[in-house]
Coordinates of C-alpha atoms and ligand atoms in Angstrom, one line a residue:
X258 CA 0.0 0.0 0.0
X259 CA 1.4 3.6 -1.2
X260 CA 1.9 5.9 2.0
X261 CA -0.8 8.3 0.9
X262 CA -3.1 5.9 1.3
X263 CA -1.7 4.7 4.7
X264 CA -2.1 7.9 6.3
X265 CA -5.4 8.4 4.7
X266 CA -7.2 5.4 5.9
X267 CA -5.5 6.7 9.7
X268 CA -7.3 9.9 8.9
X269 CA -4.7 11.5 8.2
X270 CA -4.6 14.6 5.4
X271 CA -2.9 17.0 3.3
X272 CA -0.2 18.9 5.6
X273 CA 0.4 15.8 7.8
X274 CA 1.3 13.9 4.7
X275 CA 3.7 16.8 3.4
X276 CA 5.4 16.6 6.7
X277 CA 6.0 12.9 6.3
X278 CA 7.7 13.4 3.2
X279 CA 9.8 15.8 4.7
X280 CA 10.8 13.4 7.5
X281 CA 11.7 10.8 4.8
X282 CA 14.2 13.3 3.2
X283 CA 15.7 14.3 5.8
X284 CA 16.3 11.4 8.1
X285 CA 18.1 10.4 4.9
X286 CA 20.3 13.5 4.8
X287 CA 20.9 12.9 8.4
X288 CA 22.3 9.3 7.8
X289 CA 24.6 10.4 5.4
X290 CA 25.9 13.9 6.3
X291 CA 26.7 12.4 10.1
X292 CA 30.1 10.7 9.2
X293 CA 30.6 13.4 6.5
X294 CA 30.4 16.4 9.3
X295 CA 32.4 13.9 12.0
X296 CA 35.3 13.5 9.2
X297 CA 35.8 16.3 7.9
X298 CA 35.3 18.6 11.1
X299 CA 38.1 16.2 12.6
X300 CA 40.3 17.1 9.6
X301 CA 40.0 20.4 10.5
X302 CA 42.0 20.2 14.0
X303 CA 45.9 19.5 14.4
X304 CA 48.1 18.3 14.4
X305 CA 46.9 14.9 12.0
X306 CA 44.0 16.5 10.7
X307 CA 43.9 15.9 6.8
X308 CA 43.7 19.7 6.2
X309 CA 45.0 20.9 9.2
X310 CA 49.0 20.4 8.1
X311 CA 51.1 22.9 10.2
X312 CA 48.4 23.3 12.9
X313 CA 49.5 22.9 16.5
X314 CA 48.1 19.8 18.6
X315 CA 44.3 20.8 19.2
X316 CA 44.2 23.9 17.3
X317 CA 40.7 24.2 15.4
X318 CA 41.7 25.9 12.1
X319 CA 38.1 27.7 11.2
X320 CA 38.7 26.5 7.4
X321 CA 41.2 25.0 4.9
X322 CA 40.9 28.2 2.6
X323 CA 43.4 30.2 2.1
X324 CA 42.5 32.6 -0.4
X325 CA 39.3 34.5 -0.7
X326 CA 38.7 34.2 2.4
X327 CA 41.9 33.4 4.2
X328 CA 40.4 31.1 7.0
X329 CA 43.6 29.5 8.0
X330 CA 43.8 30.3 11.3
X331 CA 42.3 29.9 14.4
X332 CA 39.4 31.8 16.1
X333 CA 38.5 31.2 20.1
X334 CA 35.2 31.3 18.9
X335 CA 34.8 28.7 16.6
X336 CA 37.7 26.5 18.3
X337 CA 35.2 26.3 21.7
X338 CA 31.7 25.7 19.7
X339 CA 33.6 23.1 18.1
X340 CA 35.4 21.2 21.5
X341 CA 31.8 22.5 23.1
X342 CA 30.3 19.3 21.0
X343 CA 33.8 16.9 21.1
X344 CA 33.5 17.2 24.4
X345 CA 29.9 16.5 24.9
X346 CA 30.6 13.5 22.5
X347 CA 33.2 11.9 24.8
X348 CA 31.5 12.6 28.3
X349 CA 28.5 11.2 26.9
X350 CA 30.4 7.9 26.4
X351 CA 29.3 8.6 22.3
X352 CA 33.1 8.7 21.6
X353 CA 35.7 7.7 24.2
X354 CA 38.2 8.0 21.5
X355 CA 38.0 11.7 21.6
X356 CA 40.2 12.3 25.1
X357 CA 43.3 13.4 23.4
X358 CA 42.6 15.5 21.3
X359 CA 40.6 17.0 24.1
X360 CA 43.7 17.5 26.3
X361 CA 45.3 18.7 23.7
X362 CA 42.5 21.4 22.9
X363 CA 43.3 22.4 27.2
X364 CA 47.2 22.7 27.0
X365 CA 47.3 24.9 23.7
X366 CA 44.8 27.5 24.7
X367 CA 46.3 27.4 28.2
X368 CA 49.6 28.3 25.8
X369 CA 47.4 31.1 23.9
X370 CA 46.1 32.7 26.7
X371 CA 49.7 33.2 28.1
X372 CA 50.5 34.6 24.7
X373 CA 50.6 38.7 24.5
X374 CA 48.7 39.6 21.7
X375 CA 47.1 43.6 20.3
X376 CA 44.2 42.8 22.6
X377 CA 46.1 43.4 26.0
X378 CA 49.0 41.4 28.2
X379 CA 49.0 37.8 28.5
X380 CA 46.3 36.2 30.9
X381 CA 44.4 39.4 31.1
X382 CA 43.4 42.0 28.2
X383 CA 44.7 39.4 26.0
X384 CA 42.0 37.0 26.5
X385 CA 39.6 38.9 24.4
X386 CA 41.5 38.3 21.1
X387 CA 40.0 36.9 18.6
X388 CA 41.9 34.6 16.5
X389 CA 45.9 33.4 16.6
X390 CA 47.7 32.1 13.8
X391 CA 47.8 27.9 13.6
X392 CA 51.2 27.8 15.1
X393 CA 49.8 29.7 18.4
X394 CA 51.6 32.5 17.7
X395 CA 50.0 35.9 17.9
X396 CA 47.9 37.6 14.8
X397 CA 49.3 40.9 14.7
X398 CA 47.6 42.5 11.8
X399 CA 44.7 45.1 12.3
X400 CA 41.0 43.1 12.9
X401 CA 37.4 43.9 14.9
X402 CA 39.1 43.5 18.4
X403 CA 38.7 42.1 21.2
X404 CA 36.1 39.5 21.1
X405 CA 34.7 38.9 24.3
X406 CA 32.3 35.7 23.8
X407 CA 35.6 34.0 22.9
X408 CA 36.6 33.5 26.6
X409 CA 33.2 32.2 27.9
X410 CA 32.7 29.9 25.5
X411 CA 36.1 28.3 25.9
X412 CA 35.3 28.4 29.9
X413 CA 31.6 26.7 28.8
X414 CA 33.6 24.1 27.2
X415 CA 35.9 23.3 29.8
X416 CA 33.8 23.2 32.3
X417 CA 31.8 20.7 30.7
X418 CA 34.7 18.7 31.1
X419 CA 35.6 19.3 34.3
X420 CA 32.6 18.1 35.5
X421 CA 32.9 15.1 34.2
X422 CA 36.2 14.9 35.6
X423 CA 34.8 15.4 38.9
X424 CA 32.7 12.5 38.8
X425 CA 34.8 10.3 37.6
X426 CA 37.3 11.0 40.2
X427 CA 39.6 13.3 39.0
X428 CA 39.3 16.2 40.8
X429 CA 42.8 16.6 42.0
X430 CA 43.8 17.1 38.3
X431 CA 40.7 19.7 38.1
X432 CA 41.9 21.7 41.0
X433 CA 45.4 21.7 39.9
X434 CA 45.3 21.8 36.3
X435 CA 42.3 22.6 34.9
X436 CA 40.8 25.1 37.1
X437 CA 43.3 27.8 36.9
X438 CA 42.8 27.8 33.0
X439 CA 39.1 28.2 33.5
X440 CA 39.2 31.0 36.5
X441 CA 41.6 33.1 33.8
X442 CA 38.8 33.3 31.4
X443 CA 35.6 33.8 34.1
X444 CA 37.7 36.5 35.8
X445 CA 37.7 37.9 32.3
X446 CA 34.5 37.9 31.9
X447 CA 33.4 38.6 35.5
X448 CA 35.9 42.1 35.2
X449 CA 34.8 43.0 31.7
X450 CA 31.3 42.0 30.7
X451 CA 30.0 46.1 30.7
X452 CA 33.1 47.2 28.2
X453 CA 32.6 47.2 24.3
X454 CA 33.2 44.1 22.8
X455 CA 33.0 43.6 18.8
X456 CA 29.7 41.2 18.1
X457 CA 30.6 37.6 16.9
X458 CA 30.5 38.5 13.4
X459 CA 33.6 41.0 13.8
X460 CA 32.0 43.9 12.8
X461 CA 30.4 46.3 15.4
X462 CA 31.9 47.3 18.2
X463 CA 29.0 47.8 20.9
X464 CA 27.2 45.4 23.0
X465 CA 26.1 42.2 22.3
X466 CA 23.8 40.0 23.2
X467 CA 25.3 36.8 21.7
X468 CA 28.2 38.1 23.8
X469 CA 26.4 39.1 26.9
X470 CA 24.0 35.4 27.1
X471 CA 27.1 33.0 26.5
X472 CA 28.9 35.5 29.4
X473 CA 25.9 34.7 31.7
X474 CA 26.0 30.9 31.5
X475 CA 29.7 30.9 31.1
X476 CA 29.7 32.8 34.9
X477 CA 26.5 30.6 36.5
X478 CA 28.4 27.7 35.2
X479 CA 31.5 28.8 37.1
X480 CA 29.4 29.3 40.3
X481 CA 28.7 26.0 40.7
X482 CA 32.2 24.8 39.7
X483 CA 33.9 26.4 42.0
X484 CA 31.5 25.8 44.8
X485 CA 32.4 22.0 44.4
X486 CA 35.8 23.0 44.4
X487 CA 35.4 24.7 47.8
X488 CA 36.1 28.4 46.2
X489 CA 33.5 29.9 47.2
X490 CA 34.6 33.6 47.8
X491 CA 34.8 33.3 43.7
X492 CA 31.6 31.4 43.7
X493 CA 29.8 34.6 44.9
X494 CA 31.8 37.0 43.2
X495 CA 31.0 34.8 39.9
X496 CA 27.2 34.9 40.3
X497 CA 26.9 38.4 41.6
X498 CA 28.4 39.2 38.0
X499 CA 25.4 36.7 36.5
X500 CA 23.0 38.7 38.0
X501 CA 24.2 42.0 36.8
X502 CA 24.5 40.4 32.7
X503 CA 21.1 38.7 33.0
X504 CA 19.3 42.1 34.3
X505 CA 21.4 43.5 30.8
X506 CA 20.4 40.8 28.8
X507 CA 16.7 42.1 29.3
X508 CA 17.7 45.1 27.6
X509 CA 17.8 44.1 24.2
X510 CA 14.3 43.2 24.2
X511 CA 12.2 45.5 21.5
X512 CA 9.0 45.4 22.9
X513 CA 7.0 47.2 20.1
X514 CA 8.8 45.0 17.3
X515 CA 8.4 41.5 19.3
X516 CA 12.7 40.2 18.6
X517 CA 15.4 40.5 20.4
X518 CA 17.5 43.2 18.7
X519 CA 21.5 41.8 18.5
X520 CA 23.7 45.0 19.1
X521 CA 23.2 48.1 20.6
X522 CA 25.5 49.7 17.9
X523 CA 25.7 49.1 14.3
X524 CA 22.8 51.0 12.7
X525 CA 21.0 48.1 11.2
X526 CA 17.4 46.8 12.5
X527 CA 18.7 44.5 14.9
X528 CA 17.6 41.6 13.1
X529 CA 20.4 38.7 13.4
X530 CA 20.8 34.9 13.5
X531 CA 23.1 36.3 16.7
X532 CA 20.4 36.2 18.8
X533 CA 18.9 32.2 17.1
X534 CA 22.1 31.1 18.0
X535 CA 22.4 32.9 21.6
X536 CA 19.3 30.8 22.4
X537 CA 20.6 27.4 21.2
X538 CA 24.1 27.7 22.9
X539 CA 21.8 29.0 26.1
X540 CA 19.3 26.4 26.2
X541 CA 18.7 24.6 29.5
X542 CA 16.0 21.4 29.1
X543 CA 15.6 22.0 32.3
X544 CA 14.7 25.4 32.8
X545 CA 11.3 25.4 30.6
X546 CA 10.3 28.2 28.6
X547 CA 12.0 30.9 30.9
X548 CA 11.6 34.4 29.2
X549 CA 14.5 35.6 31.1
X550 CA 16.9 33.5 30.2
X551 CA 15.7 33.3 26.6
X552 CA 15.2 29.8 26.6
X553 CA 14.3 28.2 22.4
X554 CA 10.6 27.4 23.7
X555 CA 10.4 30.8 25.3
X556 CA 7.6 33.6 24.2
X557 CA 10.7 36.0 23.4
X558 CA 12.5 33.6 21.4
X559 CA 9.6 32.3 19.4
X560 CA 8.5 35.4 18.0
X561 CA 12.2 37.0 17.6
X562 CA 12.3 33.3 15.3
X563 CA 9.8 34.4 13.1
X564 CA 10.7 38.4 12.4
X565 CA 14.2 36.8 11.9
X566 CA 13.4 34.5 9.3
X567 CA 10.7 36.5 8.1
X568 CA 13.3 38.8 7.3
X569 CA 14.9 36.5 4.9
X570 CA 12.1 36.2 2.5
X571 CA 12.7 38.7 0.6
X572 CA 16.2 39.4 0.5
X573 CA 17.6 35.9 -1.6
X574 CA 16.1 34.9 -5.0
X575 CA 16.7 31.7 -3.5
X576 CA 13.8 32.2 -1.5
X577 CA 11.3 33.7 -3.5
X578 CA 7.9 32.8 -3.8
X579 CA 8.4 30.5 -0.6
X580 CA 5.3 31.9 1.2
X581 CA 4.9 32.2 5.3
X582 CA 5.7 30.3 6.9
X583 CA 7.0 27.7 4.7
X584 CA 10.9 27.2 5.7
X585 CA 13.7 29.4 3.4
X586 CA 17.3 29.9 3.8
X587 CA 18.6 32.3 6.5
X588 CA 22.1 33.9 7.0
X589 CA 23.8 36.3 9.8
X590 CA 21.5 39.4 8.9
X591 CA 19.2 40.9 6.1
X592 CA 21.5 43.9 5.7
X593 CA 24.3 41.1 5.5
X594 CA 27.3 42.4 2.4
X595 CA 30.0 40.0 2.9
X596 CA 30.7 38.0 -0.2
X597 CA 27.5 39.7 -1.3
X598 CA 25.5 38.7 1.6
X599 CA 23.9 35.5 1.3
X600 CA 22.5 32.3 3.3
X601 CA 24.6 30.8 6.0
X602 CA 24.7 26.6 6.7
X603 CA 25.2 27.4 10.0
X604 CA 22.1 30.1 10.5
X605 CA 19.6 28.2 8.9
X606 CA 20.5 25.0 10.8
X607 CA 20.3 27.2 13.8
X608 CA 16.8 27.6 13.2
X609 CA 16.1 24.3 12.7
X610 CA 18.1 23.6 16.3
X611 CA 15.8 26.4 18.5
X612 CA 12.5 24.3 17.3
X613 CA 14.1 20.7 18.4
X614 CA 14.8 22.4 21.2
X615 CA 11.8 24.0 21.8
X616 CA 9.7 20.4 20.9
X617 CA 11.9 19.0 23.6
X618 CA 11.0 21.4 26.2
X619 CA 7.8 20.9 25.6
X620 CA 7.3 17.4 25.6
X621 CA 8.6 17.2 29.0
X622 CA 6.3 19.9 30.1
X623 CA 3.3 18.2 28.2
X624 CA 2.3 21.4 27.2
X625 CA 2.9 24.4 25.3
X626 CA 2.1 27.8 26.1
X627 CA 1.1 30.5 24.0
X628 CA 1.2 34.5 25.1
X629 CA -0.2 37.2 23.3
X630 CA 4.0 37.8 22.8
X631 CA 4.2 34.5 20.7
X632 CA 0.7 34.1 19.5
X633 CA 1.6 35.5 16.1
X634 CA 4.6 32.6 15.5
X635 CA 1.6 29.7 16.6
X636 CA -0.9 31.3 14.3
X637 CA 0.9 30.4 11.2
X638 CA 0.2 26.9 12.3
X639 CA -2.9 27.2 13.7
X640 CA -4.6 30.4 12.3
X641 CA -7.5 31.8 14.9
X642 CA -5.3 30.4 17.9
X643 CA -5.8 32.2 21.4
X644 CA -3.2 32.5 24.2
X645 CA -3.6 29.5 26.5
X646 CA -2.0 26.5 27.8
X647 CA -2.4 23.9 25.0
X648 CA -1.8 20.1 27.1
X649 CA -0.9 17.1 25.8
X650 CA -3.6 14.8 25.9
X651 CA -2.3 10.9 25.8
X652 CA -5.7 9.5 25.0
X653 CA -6.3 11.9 21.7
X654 CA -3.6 12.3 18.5
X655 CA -6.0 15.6 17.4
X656 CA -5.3 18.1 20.2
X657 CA -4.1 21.1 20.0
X658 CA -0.8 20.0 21.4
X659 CA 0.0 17.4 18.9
X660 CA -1.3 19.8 16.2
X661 CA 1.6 22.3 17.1
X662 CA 4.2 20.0 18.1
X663 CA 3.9 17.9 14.3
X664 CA 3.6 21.1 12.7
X665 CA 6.3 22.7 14.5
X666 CA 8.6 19.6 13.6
X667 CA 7.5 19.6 10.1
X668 CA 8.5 22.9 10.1
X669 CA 11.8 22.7 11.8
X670 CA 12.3 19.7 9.2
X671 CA 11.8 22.1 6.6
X672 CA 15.0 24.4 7.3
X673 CA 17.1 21.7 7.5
X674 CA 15.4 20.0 4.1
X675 CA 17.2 23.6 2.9
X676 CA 20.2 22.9 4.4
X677 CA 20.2 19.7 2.6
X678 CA 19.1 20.8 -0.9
X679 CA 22.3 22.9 -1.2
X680 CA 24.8 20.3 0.4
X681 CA 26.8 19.3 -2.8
X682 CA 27.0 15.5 -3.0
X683 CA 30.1 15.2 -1.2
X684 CA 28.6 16.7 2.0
X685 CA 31.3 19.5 2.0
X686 CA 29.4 22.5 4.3
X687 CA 31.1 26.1 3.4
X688 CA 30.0 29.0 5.6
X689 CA 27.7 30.3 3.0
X690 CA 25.5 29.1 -0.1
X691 CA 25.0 31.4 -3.2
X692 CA 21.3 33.6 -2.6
X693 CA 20.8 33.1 -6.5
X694 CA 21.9 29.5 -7.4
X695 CA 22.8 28.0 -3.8
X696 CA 26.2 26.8 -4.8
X697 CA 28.3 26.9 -1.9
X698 CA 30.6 29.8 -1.5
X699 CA 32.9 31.7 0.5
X700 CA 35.0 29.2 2.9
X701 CA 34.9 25.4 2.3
X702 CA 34.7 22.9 4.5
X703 CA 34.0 25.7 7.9
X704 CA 34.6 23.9 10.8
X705 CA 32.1 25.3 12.4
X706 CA 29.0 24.7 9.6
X707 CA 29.9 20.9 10.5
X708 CA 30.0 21.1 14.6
X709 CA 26.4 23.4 13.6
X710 CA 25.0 20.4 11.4
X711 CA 25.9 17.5 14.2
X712 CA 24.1 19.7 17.3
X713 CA 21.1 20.2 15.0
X714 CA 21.0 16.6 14.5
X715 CA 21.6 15.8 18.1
X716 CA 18.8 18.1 18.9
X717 CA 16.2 16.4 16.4
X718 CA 16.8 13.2 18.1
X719 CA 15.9 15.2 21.5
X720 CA 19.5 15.3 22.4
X721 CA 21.0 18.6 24.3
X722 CA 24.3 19.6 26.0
X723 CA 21.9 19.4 29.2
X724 CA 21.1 21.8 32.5
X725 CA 23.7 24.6 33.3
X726 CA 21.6 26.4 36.1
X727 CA 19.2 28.8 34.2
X728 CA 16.5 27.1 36.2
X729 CA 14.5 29.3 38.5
X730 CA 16.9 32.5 38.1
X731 CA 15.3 35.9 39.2
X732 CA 15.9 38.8 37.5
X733 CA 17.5 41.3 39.9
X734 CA 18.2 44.8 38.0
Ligands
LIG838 C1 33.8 41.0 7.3 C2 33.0 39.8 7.7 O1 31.6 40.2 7.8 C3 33.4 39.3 9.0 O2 32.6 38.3 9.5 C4 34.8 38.8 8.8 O3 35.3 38.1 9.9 C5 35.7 39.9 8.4 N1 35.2 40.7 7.3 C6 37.1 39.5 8.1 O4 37.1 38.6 7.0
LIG839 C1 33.6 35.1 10.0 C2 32.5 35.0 11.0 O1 31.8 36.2 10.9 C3 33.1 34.8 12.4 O2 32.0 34.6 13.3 C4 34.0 33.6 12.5 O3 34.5 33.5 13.7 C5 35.0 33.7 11.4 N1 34.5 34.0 10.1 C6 35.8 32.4 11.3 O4 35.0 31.3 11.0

């Protein structure tokens, strides 16, 4: 029997059966971009990588590319979103092969933090810099300087393995070793948080709020670090600091537009897969659909979502005719120039990520709220729908909660359907994919499009990087 008629005879119509289709596609995609992403994001780190040659033990090198853009080197950003996910890998027992290159990863940014760079003295100003040559030596040329996520996130990551390290025994190593490496970057972060810091994409120099939310966890996360390791004079100071960047984070809010606006400088609307991405790297399964902490399932976050990708409809032949709210390609910003400004791997599947994450949320809740905030993002799969709590019913398949949550998975589906459409055969991600034909272009093989593709995987399945502590936080401005 064709699987039309399967779904028929269940009762089942027209959009459900689209959405099936979709799932068919994709899980496909999925099989066989895995291993593709694994490889070749491995190739990308030294010193065996296959296109890594020259590239110290553990450095991430952010591409292969050398000309046009000239991506060989290595950026604290990208290195930590990469190890972020190794590292999750191997203390989920997914891959236990992953240690060394993991210790690795520790001792040669331990070496490039002590390494005096334009941004400021070794260990202190210098943290904020953004990128290093492959050999670890310092970047001296002009660039958007300092970078301030860079530090947290590398903290973020670290920590993750600390903890493990912890409970598995290892804490004199942690104390020793490991700690000292961490504290550098959250005192960094805990001194500098309210100073300018250029936003991830290099370009403004203002405040961020990528910047300011991957600050926040970076400093709750050191809270409860140190407590086990009996600091807790730098516990305090730590979430005394997390109190002061969540009430900022608040301020980014636009209230009469509904998103999240990403800088407070830069002239442009505001718009930016900055803020998609803040969300992801922030989200707690544990800490529902907190507003505060912009959590993917949150009011906030859903409609910033749509204006976001709303704000992509227009601006790529790629995605025209593709009516709301059908899925279309996204990249950094609308106003976006660079290589002539067009879709990002990594932004669209970032999309694609906040909904997994937000079905996730939800299905442990059993139950998904809509405010008048997010009402406008549920209507365009359920037009006429009121604010409420919609709850998951087990003994009915046509509620209102399994209405939204297939329709919001279809749709979530749907951006990475995009994604796969303009993967060449070979599964090679660059950052960005033509706006016109969707040929890849700018850098190949990014490392970070590939570590981007694996979380959004991870996060279909109703994987996560787990709890951090933005459960129950109050804001106190
Ligand atoms: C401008 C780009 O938008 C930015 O992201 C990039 O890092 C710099 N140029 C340097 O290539
Ligand atoms: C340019 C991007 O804008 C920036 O976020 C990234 O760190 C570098 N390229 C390296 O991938």
């Amino acid at each position: 029997m064709k699987l039309a008629t399967v779904l028929h005879s269940l009762g089942l119509t027209g959009s459900v059966l689209d959405f099936s289709k979709t799932i068919i596609s994709v899980d496909t995609y999925i099989a066989k971009e895995t291993p593709v992403a694994k490889s070749r994001l491995l190739a990308n780190i030294g010193p065996d990588g296959d296109k890594s040659h020259g590239a110290l033990a553990g450095i991430v090198i952010a591409s292969p590319s050398t000309k046009n853009p000239d991506y060989l080197y290595t950026w604290t950003r990208d290195s930590a979103l990469v190890f972020k996910l190794l590292i999750e890998d191997f203390v989920s027992g997914d891959d236990p092969s992953l240690r060394g290159l993991i210790d690795a990863y520790i001792s040669v940014e331990a070496t490039i933090q002590q390494t005096p760079n334009p941004s400021g003295p070794a260990g202190k100003g210098g943290l904020g810099e953004p990128k290093f040559n492959i050999d670890g030596s310092a970047f001296t040329d002009p660039w958007g300087r300092p970078q301030r996520d860079g530090p947290a996130l590398r903290a973020t990551a670290m920590m993750q393995y600390a903890e493990w390290l912890l409970k598995t025994g290892n804490s004199s190593y942690v104390k020793r070793s490991l700690w000292p490496i961490i504290q550098l970057d959250l005192d960094y972060v805990a001194t500098s948080w309210r100073q300018p810091t250029f936003d991830l994409w290099e370009e403004i120099n203002s405040e961020s709020f990528f910047t300011a939310v991957v600050q926040h966890r970076s400093l709750r996360e050191g809270s409860s670090l140190a407590v086990k390791l009996q600091q807790h004079a730098e516990s305090l100071k730590y979430n005394a600091q997390a109190d002061g960047v969540l009430c900022f984070m608040q301020s980014f809010w636009n209230p009469d537009r509904a998103y999240m606006r990403a800088n407070t400088g830069g002239g442009r609307s505001g718009l930016d897969s900055n803020t998609v991405l803040a969300s992801i790297h922030t989200f707690d399964p544990s800490a529902g659909c907190d507003t505060a902490t912009f959590q993917p399932c949150s009011d906030r976050a859903l409609s910033n979502l749509k204006k976001y990708v709303d704000s992509f409809r227009r601006v790529y032949a790629l995605n025209k005719g593709v009516r709301t709210p059908d899925p279309v390609a996204t990249g950094r910003y609308p106003e976006d120039v660079y290589f002539g400004g067009n879709p990002w791997y990594l932004a669209t599947l970032a999309v694609a990520e906040q909904l997994y994450d937000a079905l996730l949320t939800w299905h442990t809740l059993r139950a998904i709220t809509v405010t008048p905030i997010s009402q406008h993002f549920f209507t365009q799969f359920a037009p006429g729908i009121s604010p409420g709590t919609y709850r998951a019913d087990s003994n009915s398949t046509s509620s209102t909660y399994s209405h939204l949550s297939a329709a919001i998975r279809a749709h979530a589906d749907g951006f990475l359907a995009v994604v796969a459409r303009h993967t060449p055969p070979d599964g090679g991600l660059a950052e960005q994919f033509d706006k016109a034909s969707g040929a890849p272009a700018s850098a190949v093989d990014l490392t970070w499009s590939y570590a981007a593709a694996l979380t959004a995987f991870r996060a279909r399945k109703g994987g996560s990087s787990g709890a951090w502590g933005a459960k129950g936080l109050d804001v106190v401005c």
